[in-house]
Amino acid sequence: MSEKVFPSSKPATNGTATANTTTTATNPTNATANKSHLYNPTSRLPYRPQPHTRRHRSRGGRNICCCCCFWTILTILLLLLLAAIAGTALYILYRPHRPTFTITSLRIHRLNLTTSADSSISHLSTLLNLTIISGNPNSHISLDYEPFTVSALSDGNGVFLGNGSLPAFSLSKKNQTSFRNVVVSGSNDLNVDALNSLRSDLKKKKSADGSVMLKIEMDTRVKMKVGGLKTKVVGIRVTCDGIKGSIPKGKTPTVAVTTKSKCKVDLRIKIWKWTF
């Protein structure tokens, strides 16, 4: 009988071993990468590009802000343009003019300067009588004046001579009013500087033609009315200079020359861009 030959249960030394060796040798890179990733977590992973996302919100908000700024600036410019056009139209329509003041007569009743023997005390006593005319040349503007303070000064150095007052009054359009017998008086002591200044003014004028130059100042506040619109109360000063008068001798008053006097109105009112 023939004998049966069974294969050995032990793995063949040359066959299987050779196959396993060949498999391991063919994949050395994958094995190394897997081992590196498993045992070294800090190793760098392969770069994978991410999809690009656009930010539409920031650009949209910026565009809205720019549009708001543009329309705001445009609105302000249009309002300024309309205000300028309205102011120009009102100025052309109403034609504002300065109020006028005139001193038509001035009488010097007393202008006495007394000095003690040792020149330590000097006393000035004055008494003047004025006639003042105030006019309103405007056709559409009414004027409301508060009480006036009237002061008399020497025209040279501005030494205070006396004061008086005018009552409050109103002037309608294209109208005028006059005040007669406005009394300006003073009785005060003079210091050395005021005394020397007044003596200098008196000597200069008296040496020429025996006259003295005077200046009248009037201070008050005024309010303007245009239809139903009223302005705020503002200050006003009226200065009338160039008045020449003689110092009286005895009790007879002297009449000052007022024909060359000029009254300047320092009034500054801003209403619809009007400047007086």
XYZ file of C-alpha atoms in Angstrom:
276
model
C 0.000 0.000 0.000
C 1.064 3.370 -0.730
C 1.645 5.798 2.157
C -0.319 9.079 2.549
C 1.717 12.116 3.133
C 0.071 14.872 5.264
C 1.354 18.457 5.230
C 3.130 19.578 8.326
C 1.230 21.822 10.793
C 4.244 24.061 11.319
C 4.438 27.052 9.089
C 6.849 26.788 6.341
C 9.933 28.652 7.055
C 10.485 29.950 3.592
C 6.867 30.457 2.382
C 4.741 32.279 4.898
C 7.587 34.040 6.513
C 8.638 35.338 3.172
C 5.106 36.610 2.391
C 4.774 38.465 5.676
C 8.167 39.986 5.224
C 7.263 41.110 1.756
C 3.980 42.760 2.938
C 5.711 44.688 5.690
C 8.395 45.833 3.343
C 5.912 47.109 0.743
C 4.077 49.475 3.205
C 6.804 51.024 5.343
C 5.519 54.657 4.833
C 1.918 54.059 5.999
C 3.045 52.227 9.043
C 5.469 54.956 10.004
C 2.807 57.703 9.523
C 0.212 55.882 11.550
C 2.653 55.233 14.352
C 3.804 58.880 14.305
C 0.229 60.174 14.597
C -0.697 57.778 17.338
C 2.343 58.247 19.521
C 3.024 61.978 18.806
C -0.261 64.006 19.044
C 1.586 67.341 18.528
C 2.677 66.391 15.077
C 1.461 68.714 12.311
C -1.544 67.522 10.330
C -1.709 67.954 6.588
C -3.019 71.423 5.462
C -6.602 71.461 4.201
C -7.740 74.780 2.600
C -10.958 76.219 4.081
C -13.717 77.788 1.964
C -13.545 81.652 1.858
C -16.507 83.432 3.524
C -17.240 87.102 2.673
C -18.358 89.546 5.363
C -21.304 91.375 3.935
C -22.486 92.879 7.235
C -19.530 95.210 7.859
C -19.663 96.650 4.355
C -23.411 97.091 4.579
C -23.162 98.978 7.912
C -20.405 101.198 6.530
C -22.494 102.090 3.511
C -25.484 102.996 5.718
C -23.286 105.257 7.888
C -21.870 107.039 4.833
C -25.364 107.599 3.442
C -26.586 109.052 6.766
C -23.622 111.456 6.956
C -24.138 112.574 3.372
C -27.844 113.323 3.814
C -27.237 115.073 7.145
C -24.621 117.399 5.645
C -26.811 118.032 2.619
C -29.791 118.912 4.853
C -27.709 121.356 6.922
C -26.390 123.061 3.793
C -29.910 123.400 2.396
C -31.160 124.926 5.677
C -28.288 127.420 5.715
C -29.010 128.343 2.117
C -32.704 128.871 2.861
C -31.867 131.006 5.933
C -29.504 133.171 3.870
C -32.117 133.640 1.160
C -34.792 134.523 3.730
C -32.479 136.982 5.498
C -31.568 138.678 2.233
C -35.215 138.934 1.195
C -36.229 140.422 4.549
C -33.330 142.863 4.486
C -34.314 144.082 1.013
C -37.966 144.285 2.047
C -37.587 146.165 5.363
C -34.367 148.158 4.810
C -33.376 148.735 8.495
C -31.778 152.095 9.355
C -30.208 153.471 12.506
C -32.367 155.652 14.742
C -31.412 159.330 14.756
C -30.734 161.724 17.630
C -30.155 165.469 17.474
C -29.393 168.099 20.106
C -31.105 171.226 18.810
C -30.245 173.534 21.708
C -28.054 173.597 24.807
C -27.871 176.274 27.466
C -25.132 176.459 30.067
C -26.590 177.887 33.286
C -23.679 177.042 35.539
C -20.138 175.745 35.120
C -18.216 176.665 38.256
C -14.894 175.224 39.328
C -13.663 176.154 42.797
C -10.385 175.130 44.386
C -9.208 175.567 47.935
C -6.187 177.733 48.744
C -3.902 174.750 49.219
C -5.331 173.007 46.076
C -6.250 169.984 48.166
C -9.973 170.142 47.398
C -11.577 171.007 44.034
C -15.316 171.182 43.507
C -17.228 171.321 40.220
C -20.829 172.514 39.936
C -22.702 172.367 36.615
C -26.193 172.963 35.281
C -27.135 172.436 31.617
C -30.440 172.513 29.762
C -30.930 170.441 26.583
C -33.468 169.911 23.828
C -33.207 166.459 22.209
C -35.030 165.100 19.161
C -35.193 161.367 18.462
C -36.356 159.982 15.110
C -37.190 156.605 13.591
C -36.500 156.555 9.828
C -37.688 152.946 9.321
C -40.879 152.212 7.413
C -41.603 148.779 8.914
C -39.815 148.814 12.287
C -41.008 150.265 15.612
C -38.658 151.097 18.502
C -39.283 150.752 22.235
C -36.748 152.593 24.409
C -36.122 152.123 28.107
C -35.224 155.180 30.277
C -32.092 157.058 29.180
C -29.120 158.161 31.264
C -27.759 161.457 29.918
C -24.177 162.482 30.787
C -22.206 165.634 29.995
C -18.415 165.492 29.588
C -15.626 167.729 28.417
C -14.858 166.959 24.788
C -11.106 166.966 25.247
C -10.264 164.575 28.080
C -13.735 163.292 28.899
C -14.022 164.768 32.405
C -17.462 164.063 33.864
C -19.526 167.255 34.312
C -23.003 166.044 35.263
C -25.870 163.720 34.422
C -29.616 163.655 33.827
C -32.303 161.307 32.514
C -34.950 160.766 29.850
C -38.134 158.748 30.363
C -38.919 155.588 28.428
C -40.769 156.086 25.135
C -41.752 154.344 21.908
C -41.376 155.442 18.319
C -43.644 154.105 15.610
C -42.700 153.867 11.958
C -41.465 157.061 10.313
C -42.014 159.115 13.444
C -40.051 161.369 15.793
C -40.386 162.919 19.252
C -38.675 165.780 21.091
C -37.731 166.361 24.723
C -37.367 169.921 25.954
C -35.764 171.202 29.132
C -33.733 168.096 29.807
C -31.726 169.035 32.887
C -28.142 167.796 33.267
C -26.481 168.786 36.514
C -23.588 167.795 38.705
C -21.939 168.664 41.979
C -18.901 166.573 42.694
C -15.329 166.733 43.879
C -12.505 166.253 41.409
C -9.278 164.401 41.951
C -5.952 165.836 40.840
C -5.932 164.139 37.410
C -9.498 165.198 36.560
C -8.781 168.743 37.757
C -5.652 169.094 35.623
C -7.444 167.654 32.570
C -10.413 170.017 32.947
C -8.180 173.043 33.472
C -6.216 172.088 30.360
C -9.416 171.853 28.289
C -10.735 175.168 29.598
C -7.474 177.013 28.992
C -7.129 175.691 25.435
C -10.643 176.701 24.430
C -10.857 179.964 26.352
C -7.571 181.197 25.002
C -8.970 181.027 21.451
C -12.539 182.398 21.569
C -13.667 182.058 25.193
C -15.640 178.850 24.595
C -15.551 175.267 25.860
C -16.230 172.072 23.890
C -18.782 169.675 25.357
C -19.865 166.103 24.661
C -23.220 164.503 25.530
C -23.598 160.735 25.976
C -26.930 158.909 26.269
C -27.169 155.270 27.354
C -30.279 153.085 27.196
C -31.664 149.810 25.895
C -33.991 149.336 22.957
C -36.288 146.652 21.566
C -37.327 146.447 17.913
C -40.709 145.301 16.622
C -41.393 144.107 13.079
C -45.045 143.181 12.787
C -45.626 140.599 15.505
C -41.935 139.811 15.913
C -39.883 141.408 18.713
C -36.129 141.337 19.156
C -34.255 140.980 22.417
C -33.434 144.104 24.391
C -29.964 145.365 23.478
C -27.780 148.197 24.715
C -27.385 151.457 22.835
C -25.121 154.478 23.299
C -25.622 157.830 21.583
C -22.614 160.171 21.527
C -23.084 163.804 20.473
C -19.876 165.827 20.213
C -18.798 169.079 18.601
C -20.964 171.235 20.923
C -19.336 174.583 21.626
C -20.510 176.782 24.491
C -19.269 179.714 26.541
C -18.843 179.709 30.310
C -21.543 181.971 31.766
C -20.644 185.074 33.699
C -23.035 185.804 36.496
C -26.563 184.381 36.460
C -27.236 184.788 32.739
C -27.039 181.421 30.878
C -25.103 181.152 27.633
C -26.369 179.433 24.491
C -24.050 176.793 23.049
C -23.557 176.330 19.317
C -25.054 172.951 18.340
C -25.297 173.324 14.560
C -22.036 171.456 14.021
C -22.710 168.730 16.554
C -22.881 165.154 15.316
C -24.673 162.342 17.135
C -23.323 158.843 16.579
C -25.487 155.841 17.456
C -23.546 152.791 18.610
C -26.204 150.138 18.233
C -25.544 146.584 17.154
C -28.597 144.401 16.545
C -28.479 141.092 14.724
C -31.898 140.095 13.480
C -32.109 138.153 10.265
C -28.400 139.033 9.861
C -29.058 142.752 10.136
C -26.211 144.820 11.559
C -26.752 148.374 12.662
